Coordinates of C-alpha atoms and ligand atoms in Angstrom, one line a residue:
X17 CA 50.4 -136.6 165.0
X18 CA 50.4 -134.4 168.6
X19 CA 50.8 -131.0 168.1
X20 CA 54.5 -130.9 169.6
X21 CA 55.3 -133.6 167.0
X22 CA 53.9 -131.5 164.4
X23 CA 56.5 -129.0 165.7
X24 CA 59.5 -131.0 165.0
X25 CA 59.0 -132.5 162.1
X26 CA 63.0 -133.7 162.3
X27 CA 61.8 -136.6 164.2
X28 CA 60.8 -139.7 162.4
X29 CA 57.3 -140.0 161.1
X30 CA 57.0 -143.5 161.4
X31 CA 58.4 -143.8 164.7
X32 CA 56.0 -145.5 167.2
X33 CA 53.6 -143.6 169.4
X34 CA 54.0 -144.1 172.7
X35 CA 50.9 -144.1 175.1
X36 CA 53.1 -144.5 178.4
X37 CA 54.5 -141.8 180.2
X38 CA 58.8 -141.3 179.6
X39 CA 61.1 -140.1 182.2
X40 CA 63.3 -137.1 181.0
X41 CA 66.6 -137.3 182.9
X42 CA 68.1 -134.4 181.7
X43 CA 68.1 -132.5 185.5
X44 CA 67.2 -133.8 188.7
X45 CA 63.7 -133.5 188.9
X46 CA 62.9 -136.6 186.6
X47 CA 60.0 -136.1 185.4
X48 CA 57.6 -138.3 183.6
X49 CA 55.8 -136.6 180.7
X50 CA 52.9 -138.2 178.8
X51 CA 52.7 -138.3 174.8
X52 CA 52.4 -134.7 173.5
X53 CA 53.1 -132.8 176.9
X54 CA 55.9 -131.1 178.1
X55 CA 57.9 -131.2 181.6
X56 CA 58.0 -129.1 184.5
X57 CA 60.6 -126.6 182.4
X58 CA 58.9 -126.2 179.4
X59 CA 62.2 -127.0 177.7
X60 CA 61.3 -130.9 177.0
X61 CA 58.9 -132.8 176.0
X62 CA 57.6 -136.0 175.2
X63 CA 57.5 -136.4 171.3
X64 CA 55.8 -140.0 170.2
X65 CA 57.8 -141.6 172.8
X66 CA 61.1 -139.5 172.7
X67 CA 62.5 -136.5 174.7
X68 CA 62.8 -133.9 173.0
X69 CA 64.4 -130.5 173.4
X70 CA 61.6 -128.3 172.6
X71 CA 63.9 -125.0 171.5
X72 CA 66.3 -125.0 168.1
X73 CA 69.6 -124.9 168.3
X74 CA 71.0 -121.5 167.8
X75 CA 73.5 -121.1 165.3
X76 CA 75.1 -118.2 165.4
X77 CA 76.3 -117.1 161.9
X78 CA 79.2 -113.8 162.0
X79 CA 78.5 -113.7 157.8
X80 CA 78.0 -109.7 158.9
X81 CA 82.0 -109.6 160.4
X82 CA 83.2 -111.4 157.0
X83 CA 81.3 -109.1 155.0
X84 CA 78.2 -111.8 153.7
X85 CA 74.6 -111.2 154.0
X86 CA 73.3 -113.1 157.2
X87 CA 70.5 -115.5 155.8
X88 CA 68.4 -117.3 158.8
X89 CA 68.6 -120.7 157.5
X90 CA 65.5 -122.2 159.1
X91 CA 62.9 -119.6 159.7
X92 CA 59.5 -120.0 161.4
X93 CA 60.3 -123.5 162.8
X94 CA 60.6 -125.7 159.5
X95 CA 63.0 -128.1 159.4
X96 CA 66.4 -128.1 158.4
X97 CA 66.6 -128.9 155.0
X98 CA 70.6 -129.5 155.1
X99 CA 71.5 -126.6 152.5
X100 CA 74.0 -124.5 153.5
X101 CA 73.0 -120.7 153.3
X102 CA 76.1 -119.2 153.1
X103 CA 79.5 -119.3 153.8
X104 CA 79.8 -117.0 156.8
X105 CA 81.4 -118.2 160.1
X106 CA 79.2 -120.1 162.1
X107 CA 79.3 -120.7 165.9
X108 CA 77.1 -123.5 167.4
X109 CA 75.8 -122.3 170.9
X110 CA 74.5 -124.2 173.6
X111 CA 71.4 -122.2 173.4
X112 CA 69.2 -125.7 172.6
X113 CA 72.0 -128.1 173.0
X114 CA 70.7 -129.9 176.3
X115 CA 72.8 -130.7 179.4
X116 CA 75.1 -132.5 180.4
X117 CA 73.1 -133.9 183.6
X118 CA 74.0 -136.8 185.7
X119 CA 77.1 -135.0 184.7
X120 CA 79.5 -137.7 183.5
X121 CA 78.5 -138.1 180.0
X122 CA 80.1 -136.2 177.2
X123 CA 78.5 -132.2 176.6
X124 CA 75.8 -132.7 174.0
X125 CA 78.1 -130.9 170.9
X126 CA 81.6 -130.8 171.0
X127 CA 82.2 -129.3 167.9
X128 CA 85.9 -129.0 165.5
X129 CA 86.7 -126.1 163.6
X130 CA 89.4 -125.4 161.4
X131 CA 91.0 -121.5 161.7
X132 CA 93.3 -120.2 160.0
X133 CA 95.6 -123.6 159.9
X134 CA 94.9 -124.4 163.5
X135 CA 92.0 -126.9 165.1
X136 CA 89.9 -125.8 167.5
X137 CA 87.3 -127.2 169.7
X138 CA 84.5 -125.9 171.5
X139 CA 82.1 -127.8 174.1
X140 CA 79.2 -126.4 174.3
X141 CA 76.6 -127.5 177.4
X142 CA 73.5 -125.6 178.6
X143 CA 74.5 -125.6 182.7
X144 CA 72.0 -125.9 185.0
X145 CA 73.2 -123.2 187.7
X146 CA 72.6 -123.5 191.3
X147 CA 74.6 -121.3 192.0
X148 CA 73.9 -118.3 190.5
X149 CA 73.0 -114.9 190.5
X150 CA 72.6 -111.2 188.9
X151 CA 74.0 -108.0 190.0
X152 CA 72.2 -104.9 188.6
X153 CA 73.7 -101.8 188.1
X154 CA 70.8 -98.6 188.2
X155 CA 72.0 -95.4 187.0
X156 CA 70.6 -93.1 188.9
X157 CA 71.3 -90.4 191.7
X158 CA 67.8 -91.4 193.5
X159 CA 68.1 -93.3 197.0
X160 CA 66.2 -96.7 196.0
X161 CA 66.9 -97.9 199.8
X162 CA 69.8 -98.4 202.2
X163 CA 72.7 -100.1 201.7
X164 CA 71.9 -104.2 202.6
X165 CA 68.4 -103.4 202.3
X166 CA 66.8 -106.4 201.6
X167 CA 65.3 -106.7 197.7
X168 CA 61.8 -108.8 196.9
X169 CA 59.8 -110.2 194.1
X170 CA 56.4 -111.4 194.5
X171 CA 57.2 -110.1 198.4
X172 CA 59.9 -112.7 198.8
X173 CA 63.4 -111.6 199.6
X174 CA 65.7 -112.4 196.4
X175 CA 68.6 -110.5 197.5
X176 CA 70.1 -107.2 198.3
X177 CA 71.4 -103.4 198.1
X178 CA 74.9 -103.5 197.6
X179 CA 77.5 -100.7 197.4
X180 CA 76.7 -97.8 195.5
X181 CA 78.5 -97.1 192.6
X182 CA 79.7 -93.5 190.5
X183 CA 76.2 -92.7 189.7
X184 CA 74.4 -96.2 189.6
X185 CA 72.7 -98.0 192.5
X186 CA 73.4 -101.5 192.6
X187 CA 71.5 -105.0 193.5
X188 CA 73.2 -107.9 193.9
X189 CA 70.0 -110.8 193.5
X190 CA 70.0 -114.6 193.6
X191 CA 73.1 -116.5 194.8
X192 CA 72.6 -119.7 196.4
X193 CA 71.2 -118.8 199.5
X194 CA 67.6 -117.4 197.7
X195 CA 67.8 -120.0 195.5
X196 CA 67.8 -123.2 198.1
X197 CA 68.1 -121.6 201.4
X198 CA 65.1 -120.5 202.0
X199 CA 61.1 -121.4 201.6
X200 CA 60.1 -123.4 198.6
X201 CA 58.2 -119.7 197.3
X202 CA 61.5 -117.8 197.9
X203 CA 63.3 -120.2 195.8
X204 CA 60.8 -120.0 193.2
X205 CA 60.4 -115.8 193.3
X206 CA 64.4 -115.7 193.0
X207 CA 64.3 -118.1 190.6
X208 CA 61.6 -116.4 188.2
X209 CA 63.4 -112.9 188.5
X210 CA 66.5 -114.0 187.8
X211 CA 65.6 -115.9 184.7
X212 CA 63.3 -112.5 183.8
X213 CA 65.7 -110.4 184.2
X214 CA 68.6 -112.7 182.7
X215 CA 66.3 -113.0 179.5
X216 CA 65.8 -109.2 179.5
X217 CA 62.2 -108.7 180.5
X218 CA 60.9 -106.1 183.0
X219 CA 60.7 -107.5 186.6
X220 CA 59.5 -105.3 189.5
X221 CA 61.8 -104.6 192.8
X222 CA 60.2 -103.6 195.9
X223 CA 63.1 -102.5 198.3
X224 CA 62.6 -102.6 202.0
X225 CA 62.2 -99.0 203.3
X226 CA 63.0 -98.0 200.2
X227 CA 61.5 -97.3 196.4
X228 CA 59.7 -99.8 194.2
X229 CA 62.2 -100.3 190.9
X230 CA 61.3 -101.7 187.6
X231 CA 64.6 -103.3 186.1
X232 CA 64.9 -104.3 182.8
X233 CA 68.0 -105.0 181.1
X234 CA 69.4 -102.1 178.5
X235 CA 66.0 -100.0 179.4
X236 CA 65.9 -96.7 181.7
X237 CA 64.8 -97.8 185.4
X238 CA 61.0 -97.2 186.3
X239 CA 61.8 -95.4 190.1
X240 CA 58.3 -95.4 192.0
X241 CA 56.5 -95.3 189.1
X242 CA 58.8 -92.3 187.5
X243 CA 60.8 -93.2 184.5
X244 CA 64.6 -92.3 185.2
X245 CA 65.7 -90.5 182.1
X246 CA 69.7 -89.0 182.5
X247 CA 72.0 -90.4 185.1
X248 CA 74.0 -87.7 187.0
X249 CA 77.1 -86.2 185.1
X250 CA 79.3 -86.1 188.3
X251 CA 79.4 -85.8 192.0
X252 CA 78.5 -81.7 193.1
X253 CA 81.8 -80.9 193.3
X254 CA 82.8 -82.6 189.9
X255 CA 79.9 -80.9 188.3
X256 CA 82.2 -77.9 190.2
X257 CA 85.1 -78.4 188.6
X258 CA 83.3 -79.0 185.3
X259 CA 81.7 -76.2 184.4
X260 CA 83.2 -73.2 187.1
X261 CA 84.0 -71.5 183.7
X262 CA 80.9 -71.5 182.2
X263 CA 79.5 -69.8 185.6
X264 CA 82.3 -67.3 185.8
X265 CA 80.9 -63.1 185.7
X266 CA 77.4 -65.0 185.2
X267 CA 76.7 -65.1 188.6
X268 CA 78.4 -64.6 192.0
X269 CA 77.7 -68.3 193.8
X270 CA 76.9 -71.9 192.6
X271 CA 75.9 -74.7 194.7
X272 CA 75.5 -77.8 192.9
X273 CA 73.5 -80.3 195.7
X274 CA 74.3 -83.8 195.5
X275 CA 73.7 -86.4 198.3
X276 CA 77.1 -87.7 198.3
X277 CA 79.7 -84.6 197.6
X278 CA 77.5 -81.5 197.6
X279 CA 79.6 -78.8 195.9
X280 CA 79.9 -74.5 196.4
X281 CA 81.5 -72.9 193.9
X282 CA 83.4 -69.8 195.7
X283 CA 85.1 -72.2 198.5
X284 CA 85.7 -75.3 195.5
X285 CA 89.4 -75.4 194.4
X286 CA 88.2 -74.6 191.0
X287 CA 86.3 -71.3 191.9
X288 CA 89.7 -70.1 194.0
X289 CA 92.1 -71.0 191.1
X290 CA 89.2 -69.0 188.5
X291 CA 89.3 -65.9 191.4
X292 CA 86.2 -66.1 192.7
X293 CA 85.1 -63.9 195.3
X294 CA 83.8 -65.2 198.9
X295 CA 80.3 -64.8 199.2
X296 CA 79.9 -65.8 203.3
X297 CA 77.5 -68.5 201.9
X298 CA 76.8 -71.5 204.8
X299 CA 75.7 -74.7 204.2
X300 CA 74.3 -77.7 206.1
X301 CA 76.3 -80.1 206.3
X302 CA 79.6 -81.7 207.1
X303 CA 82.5 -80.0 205.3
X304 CA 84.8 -82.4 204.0
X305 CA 87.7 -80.0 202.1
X306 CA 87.1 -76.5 200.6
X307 CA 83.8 -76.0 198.9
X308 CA 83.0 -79.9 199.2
X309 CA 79.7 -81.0 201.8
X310 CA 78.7 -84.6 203.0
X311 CA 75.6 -85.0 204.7
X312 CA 73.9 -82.3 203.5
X313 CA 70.4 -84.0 203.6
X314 CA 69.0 -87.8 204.1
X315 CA 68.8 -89.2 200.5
X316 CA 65.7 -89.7 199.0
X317 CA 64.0 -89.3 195.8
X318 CA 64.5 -85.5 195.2
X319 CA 67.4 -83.6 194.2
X320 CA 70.5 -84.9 193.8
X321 CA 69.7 -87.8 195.5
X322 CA 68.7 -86.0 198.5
X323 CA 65.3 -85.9 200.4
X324 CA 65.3 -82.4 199.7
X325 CA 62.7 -80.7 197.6
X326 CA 63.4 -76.5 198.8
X327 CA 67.0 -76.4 198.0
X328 CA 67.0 -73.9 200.3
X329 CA 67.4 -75.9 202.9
X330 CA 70.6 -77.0 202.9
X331 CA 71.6 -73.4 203.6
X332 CA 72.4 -71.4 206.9
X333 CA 72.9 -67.7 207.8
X334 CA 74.7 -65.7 205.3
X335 CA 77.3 -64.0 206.3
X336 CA 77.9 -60.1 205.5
X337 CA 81.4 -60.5 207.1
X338 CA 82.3 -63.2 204.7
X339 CA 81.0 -61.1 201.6
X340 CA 77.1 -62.0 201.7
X341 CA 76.0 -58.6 200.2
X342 CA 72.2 -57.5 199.1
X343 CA 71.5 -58.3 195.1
X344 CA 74.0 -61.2 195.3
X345 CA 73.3 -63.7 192.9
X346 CA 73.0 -67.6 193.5
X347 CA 72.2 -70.7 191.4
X348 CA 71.4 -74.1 193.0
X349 CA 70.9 -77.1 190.7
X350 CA 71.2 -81.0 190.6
X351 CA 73.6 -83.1 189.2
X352 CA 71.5 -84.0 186.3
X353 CA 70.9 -80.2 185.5
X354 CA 67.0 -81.4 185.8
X355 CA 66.4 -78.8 188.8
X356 CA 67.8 -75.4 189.3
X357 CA 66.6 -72.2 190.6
X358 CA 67.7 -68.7 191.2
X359 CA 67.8 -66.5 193.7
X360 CA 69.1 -63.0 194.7
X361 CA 69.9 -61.6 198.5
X362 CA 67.3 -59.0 199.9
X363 CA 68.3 -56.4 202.1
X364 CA 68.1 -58.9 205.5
X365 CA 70.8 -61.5 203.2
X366 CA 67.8 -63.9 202.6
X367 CA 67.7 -65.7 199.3
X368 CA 64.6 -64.8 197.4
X369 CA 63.8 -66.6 194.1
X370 CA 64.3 -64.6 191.0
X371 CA 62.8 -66.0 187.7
X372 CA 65.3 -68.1 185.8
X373 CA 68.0 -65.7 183.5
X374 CA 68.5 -66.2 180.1
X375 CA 71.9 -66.1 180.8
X376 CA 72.2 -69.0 182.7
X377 CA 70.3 -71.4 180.7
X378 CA 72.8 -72.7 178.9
X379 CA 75.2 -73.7 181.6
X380 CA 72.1 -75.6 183.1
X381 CA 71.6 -77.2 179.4
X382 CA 75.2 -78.2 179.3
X383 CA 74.9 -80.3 182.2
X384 CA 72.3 -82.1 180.8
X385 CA 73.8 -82.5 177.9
X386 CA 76.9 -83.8 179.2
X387 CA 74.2 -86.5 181.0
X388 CA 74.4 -90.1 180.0
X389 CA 71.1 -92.0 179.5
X390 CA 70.0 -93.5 182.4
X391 CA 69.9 -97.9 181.7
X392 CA 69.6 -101.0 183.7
X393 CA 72.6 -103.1 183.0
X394 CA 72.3 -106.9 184.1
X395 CA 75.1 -109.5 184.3
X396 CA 74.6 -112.5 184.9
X397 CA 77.2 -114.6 187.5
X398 CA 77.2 -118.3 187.5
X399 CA 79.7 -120.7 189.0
X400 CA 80.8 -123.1 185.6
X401 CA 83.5 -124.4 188.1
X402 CA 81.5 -127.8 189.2
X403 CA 80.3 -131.2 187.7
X404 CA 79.7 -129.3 184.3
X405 CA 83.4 -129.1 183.7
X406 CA 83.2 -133.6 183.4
X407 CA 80.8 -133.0 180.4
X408 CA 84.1 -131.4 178.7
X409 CA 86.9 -133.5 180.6
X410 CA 87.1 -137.0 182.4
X411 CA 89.6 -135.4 184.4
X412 CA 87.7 -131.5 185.5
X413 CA 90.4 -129.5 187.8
X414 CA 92.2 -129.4 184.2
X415 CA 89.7 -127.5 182.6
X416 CA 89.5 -124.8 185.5
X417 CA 93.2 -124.6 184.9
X418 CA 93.4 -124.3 181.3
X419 CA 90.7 -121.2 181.3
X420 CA 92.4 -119.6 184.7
X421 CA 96.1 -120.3 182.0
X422 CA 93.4 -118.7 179.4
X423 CA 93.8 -121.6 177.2
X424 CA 90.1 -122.2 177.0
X425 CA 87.9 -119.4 176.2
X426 CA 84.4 -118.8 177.9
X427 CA 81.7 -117.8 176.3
X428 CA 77.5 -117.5 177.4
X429 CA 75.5 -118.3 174.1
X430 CA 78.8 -116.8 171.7
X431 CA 78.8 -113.9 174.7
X432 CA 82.5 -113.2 175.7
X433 CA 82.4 -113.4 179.4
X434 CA 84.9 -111.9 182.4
X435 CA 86.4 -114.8 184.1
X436 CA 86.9 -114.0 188.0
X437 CA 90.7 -114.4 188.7
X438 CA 91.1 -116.9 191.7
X439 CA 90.0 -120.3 192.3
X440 CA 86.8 -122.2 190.2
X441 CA 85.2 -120.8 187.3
X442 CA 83.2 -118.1 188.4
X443 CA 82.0 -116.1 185.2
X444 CA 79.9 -112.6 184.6
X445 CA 77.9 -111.6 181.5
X446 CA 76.6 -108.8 180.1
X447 CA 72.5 -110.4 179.4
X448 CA 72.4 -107.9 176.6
X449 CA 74.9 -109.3 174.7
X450 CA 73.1 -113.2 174.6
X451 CA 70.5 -114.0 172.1
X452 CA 67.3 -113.2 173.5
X453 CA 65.3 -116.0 175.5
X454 CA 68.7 -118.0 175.7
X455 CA 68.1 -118.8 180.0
X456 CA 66.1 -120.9 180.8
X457 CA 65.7 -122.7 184.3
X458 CA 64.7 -126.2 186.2
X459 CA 62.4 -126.6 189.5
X460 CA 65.0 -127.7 191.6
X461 CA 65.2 -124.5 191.4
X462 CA 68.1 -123.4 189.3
X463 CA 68.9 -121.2 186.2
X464 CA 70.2 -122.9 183.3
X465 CA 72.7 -121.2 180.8
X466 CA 74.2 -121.2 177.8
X467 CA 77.7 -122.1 178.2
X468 CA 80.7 -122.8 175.7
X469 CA 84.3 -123.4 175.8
X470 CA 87.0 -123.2 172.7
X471 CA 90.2 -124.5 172.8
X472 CA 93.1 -125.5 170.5
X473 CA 92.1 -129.4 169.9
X474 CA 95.4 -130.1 170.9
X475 CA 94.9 -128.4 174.2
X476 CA 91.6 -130.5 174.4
X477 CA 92.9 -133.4 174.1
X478 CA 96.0 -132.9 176.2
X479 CA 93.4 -132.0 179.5
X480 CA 91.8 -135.0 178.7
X481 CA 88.8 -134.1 176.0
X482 CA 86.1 -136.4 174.8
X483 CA 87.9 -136.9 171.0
X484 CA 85.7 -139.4 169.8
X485 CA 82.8 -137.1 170.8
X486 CA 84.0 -134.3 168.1
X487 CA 82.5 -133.6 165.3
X488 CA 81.8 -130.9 162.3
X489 CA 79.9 -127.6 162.2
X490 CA 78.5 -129.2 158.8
X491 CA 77.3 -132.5 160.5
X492 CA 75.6 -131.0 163.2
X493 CA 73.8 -128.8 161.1
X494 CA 72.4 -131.5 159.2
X495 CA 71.9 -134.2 161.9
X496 CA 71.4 -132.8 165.4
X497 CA 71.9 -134.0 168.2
X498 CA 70.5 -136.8 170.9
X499 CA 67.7 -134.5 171.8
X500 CA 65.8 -134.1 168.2
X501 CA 65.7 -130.6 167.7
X502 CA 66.1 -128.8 164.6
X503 CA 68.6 -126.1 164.5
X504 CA 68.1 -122.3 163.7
X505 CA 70.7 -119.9 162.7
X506 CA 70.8 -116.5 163.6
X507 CA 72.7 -113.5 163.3
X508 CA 75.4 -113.4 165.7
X509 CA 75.0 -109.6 167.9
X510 CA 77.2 -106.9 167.0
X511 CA 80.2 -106.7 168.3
X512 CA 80.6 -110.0 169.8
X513 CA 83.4 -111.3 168.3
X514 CA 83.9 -114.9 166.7
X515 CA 84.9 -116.9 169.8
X516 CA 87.3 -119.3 168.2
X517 CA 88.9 -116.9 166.2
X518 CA 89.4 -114.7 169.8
X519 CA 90.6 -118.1 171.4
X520 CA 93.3 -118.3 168.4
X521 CA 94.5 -115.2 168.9
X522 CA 94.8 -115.8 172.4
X523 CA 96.1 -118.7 172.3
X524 CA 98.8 -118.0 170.1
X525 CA 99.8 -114.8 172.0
X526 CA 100.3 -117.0 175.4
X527 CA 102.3 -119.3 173.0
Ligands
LIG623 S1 62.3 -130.1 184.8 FE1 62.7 -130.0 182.6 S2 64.8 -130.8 182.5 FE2 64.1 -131.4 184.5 S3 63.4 -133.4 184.2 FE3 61.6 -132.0 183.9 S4 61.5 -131.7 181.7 FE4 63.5 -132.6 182.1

């Protein structure tokens, strides 16, 4: 017996061995794998003769919501030995299942489930995505690169710098263009750090005139080799309007520099309404309203989100006019509280740095306190609205309707999923929420995802459903599916709720 046939020991022993290579026609590429090998993908594989989807099907089993002990009922590869575990809600993914490709046959489990009274259905189909993408949200002040900047991998361009967000930089990476629009290598760089990044391992940015990033999904962002620990608390003059009390008789002036909104305590709204005095303070930049600055730097990789490293000089001439005085006091720090200094006037109104006060230590604490970790969040956006949709209906406009009416409910291996109002079925994820190693792609090149939709088995077969295609949780536990895989249950990730019982509820609400 081949190795991979020791692996799935589901498939029939006696079956015959097959010297001759067999085509798997499971995505365009077609290939032809020999006995014992597996195809460009990695995900199938020739197994004495017969195609076989080389991953388990994951079961996801929500025992943990209905109070039972989650028990993985295959562990370590052995084969299903058709006893039920437990009791617990189970949900079959399409993590495993196999595709749907040339696209007219029926989605590889269509699967009936009883709830609460009411049948429901869900149609479950890994989708090969061409068109696809990730946007990545970076929390942090630093300036990764300008805005459009152009994002690589391997030194191929997979994307862009997008708009800025409160506190986050943000990619958007992949989309159809990187995938097939470009050289065969810049397919294939997009291709890989999209599926890296969609199954949550660390994949390394360089950004045209900008910094080198290291994203990984749920873990702090690696900025030019320095790990990005807090993400700001607010804009400068947020920060301002934040803590203006806790500065009040502590010290006569606070600047709070920030590359976007840098923010001076004495002129701020917050510091007039407290009574704070003028100080004749200046700074460099380009006032926007009282005690808030644009401009006040370039951005960069220092404070705030600024080039600057001296905070000193985003300051002019003080002004003894305005209330500059000698001994005046002044604290300057960041929006993540991570620098500050202090400094006093001399006798010629030049700010000279004092060592740190005691007294202000904890106002500089409290803004790092009030600091959220800093995380790489990932979501993966796919297009479901193409010739997926005729593995679930012979007649697909009707089920872009039905999940637009929110009749069907969308979900990425058990993942709820934020539907994009408008036309198609244009879905985002949260990677983080989907069972690890769940994407997995195809040479063309193209991602392939997880992808389920639950219904009311009414409602299926109303838009035209495959109903002799439907069958039990139960019977595809113990038999499979076309593709000879065993299955493997797993313990469904906190807080993602059981998707049919979320479709009932919708389902009767828009009743
Ligand atoms: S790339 Fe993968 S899915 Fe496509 S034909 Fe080859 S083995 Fe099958």
């Amino acid at each position: 017996m081949s190795e991979l046939a020791e692996r799935f020991e589901t498939h029939d022993p006696g079956e015959k061995q097959v010297a001759e290579k067999i085509r798997c026609d499971a995505c365009p590429v077609m290939c032809y794998i020999a006995d014992g090998r597996t195809g460009a993908c990695d995900r199938y594989g020739n197994v004495g003769g017969r195609i076989v989807r080389m991953d388990p099907l994951t079961i996801l089993d929500h025992a943990a919501e209905t109070g039972l002990a989650m028990v993985p009922f295959v562990a370590g590869g052995e084969a299903w030995d058709g006893e039920l575990v437990n009791t617990g809600r189970r949900f079959v993914t399409a993590i495993g299942a196999g595709t749907t490709y040339p696209d007219y046959k029926p989605a590889p489990f269509i699967v009936s489930q009883e709830v609460e009274g009411v049948d429901l259905v869900t149609v479950v189909t890994e989708g090969i995505f061409s068109y696809c993408g990730v946007k990545v949200k970076i929390d942090t002040d630093r300036h990764i690169g300008p805005e459009t900047a152009v994002v690589r991998s391997q030194g191929e361009a997979i994307g862009h710098v997008t708009t800025g967000e409160y506190g986050s930089q943000m990619l958007s990476l992949g989309g159809v263009h990187h995938l097939t629009g470009g050289s065969k290598s810049e397919g294939r760089a997009t291709c890989d750090a999209l599926l890296n990044l969609c199954n949550r391992k660390p994949v390394e940015l360089s950004i045209d005139g900008g910094a080198t990033v290291i994203v990984e999904a749920g873990k702090p962002p690696v900025i030019d080799g320095k790990i990005e620990h807090r993400m700001r608390v607010g804009c400068g003059s947020a920060t301002i309007g934040m803590f203006a009390t806790q500065w009040r008789g502590l010290v006569d002036e606070v600047v709070v520099v920030d590359d976007h909104i840098t923010g001076v305590v004495s002129e701020h709204q917050a510091g007039k309404v407290l009574g704070w005095q003028d100080t004749g303070i200046k700074i460099i930049g380009r006032r926007s309203t009282p005690g808030r600055y644009f401009k006040v730097s370039e951005p960069g990789l220092g404070w705030g989100g600024t080039s600057i490293s001296d905070p000193l000089s985003i300051l002019g001439e003080w002004n003894a006019k305005k209330g500059a005085r000698p001994g005046l006091s002044l604290l300057m720090v960041s929006t993540t509280g991570e620098q500050f200094a202090y400094y006093e006037l001399d006798d010629e109104l030049r700010p000279v740095q004092k060592p740190f006060p005691e007294r202000l230590q904890k106002s500089v604490g409290l803004i790092e306190d009030n600091c959220e970790p800093a995380l790489c969040t990932v979501l993966f956006i796919g297009g479901a609205g193409g010739s997926l949709r005729a593995g679930v209906t012979e007649n697909p406009v009707n089920l872009t309707r039905s999940v637009q009416g929110l009749t069907t409910y969308v979900t990425v291996g058990g993942a709820p999923v934020y539907v994009w109002p408008g036309g198609g079925i244009t879905l985002m994820v949260d990677v983080t929420r989907v069972p690890e190693g769940a994407f997995g792609y195809v040479p063309t090149p193209a991602l392939v995802a997880p992808i389920e939709f639950t219904l009311r088995r009414d409602d299926y077969i109303r838009l035209g459903g495959y109903e002799a295609e439907i069958r039990s949780v139960e019977d595809i536990v113990a038999k499979g599916g076309e593709y000879l895989n065993p299955r493997r249950g797993t313990g469904a990730a906190a807080g993602n709720p059981w998707p049919p019982l979320a479709q009932l509820h919708r389902a009767n609400g828009a009743r």
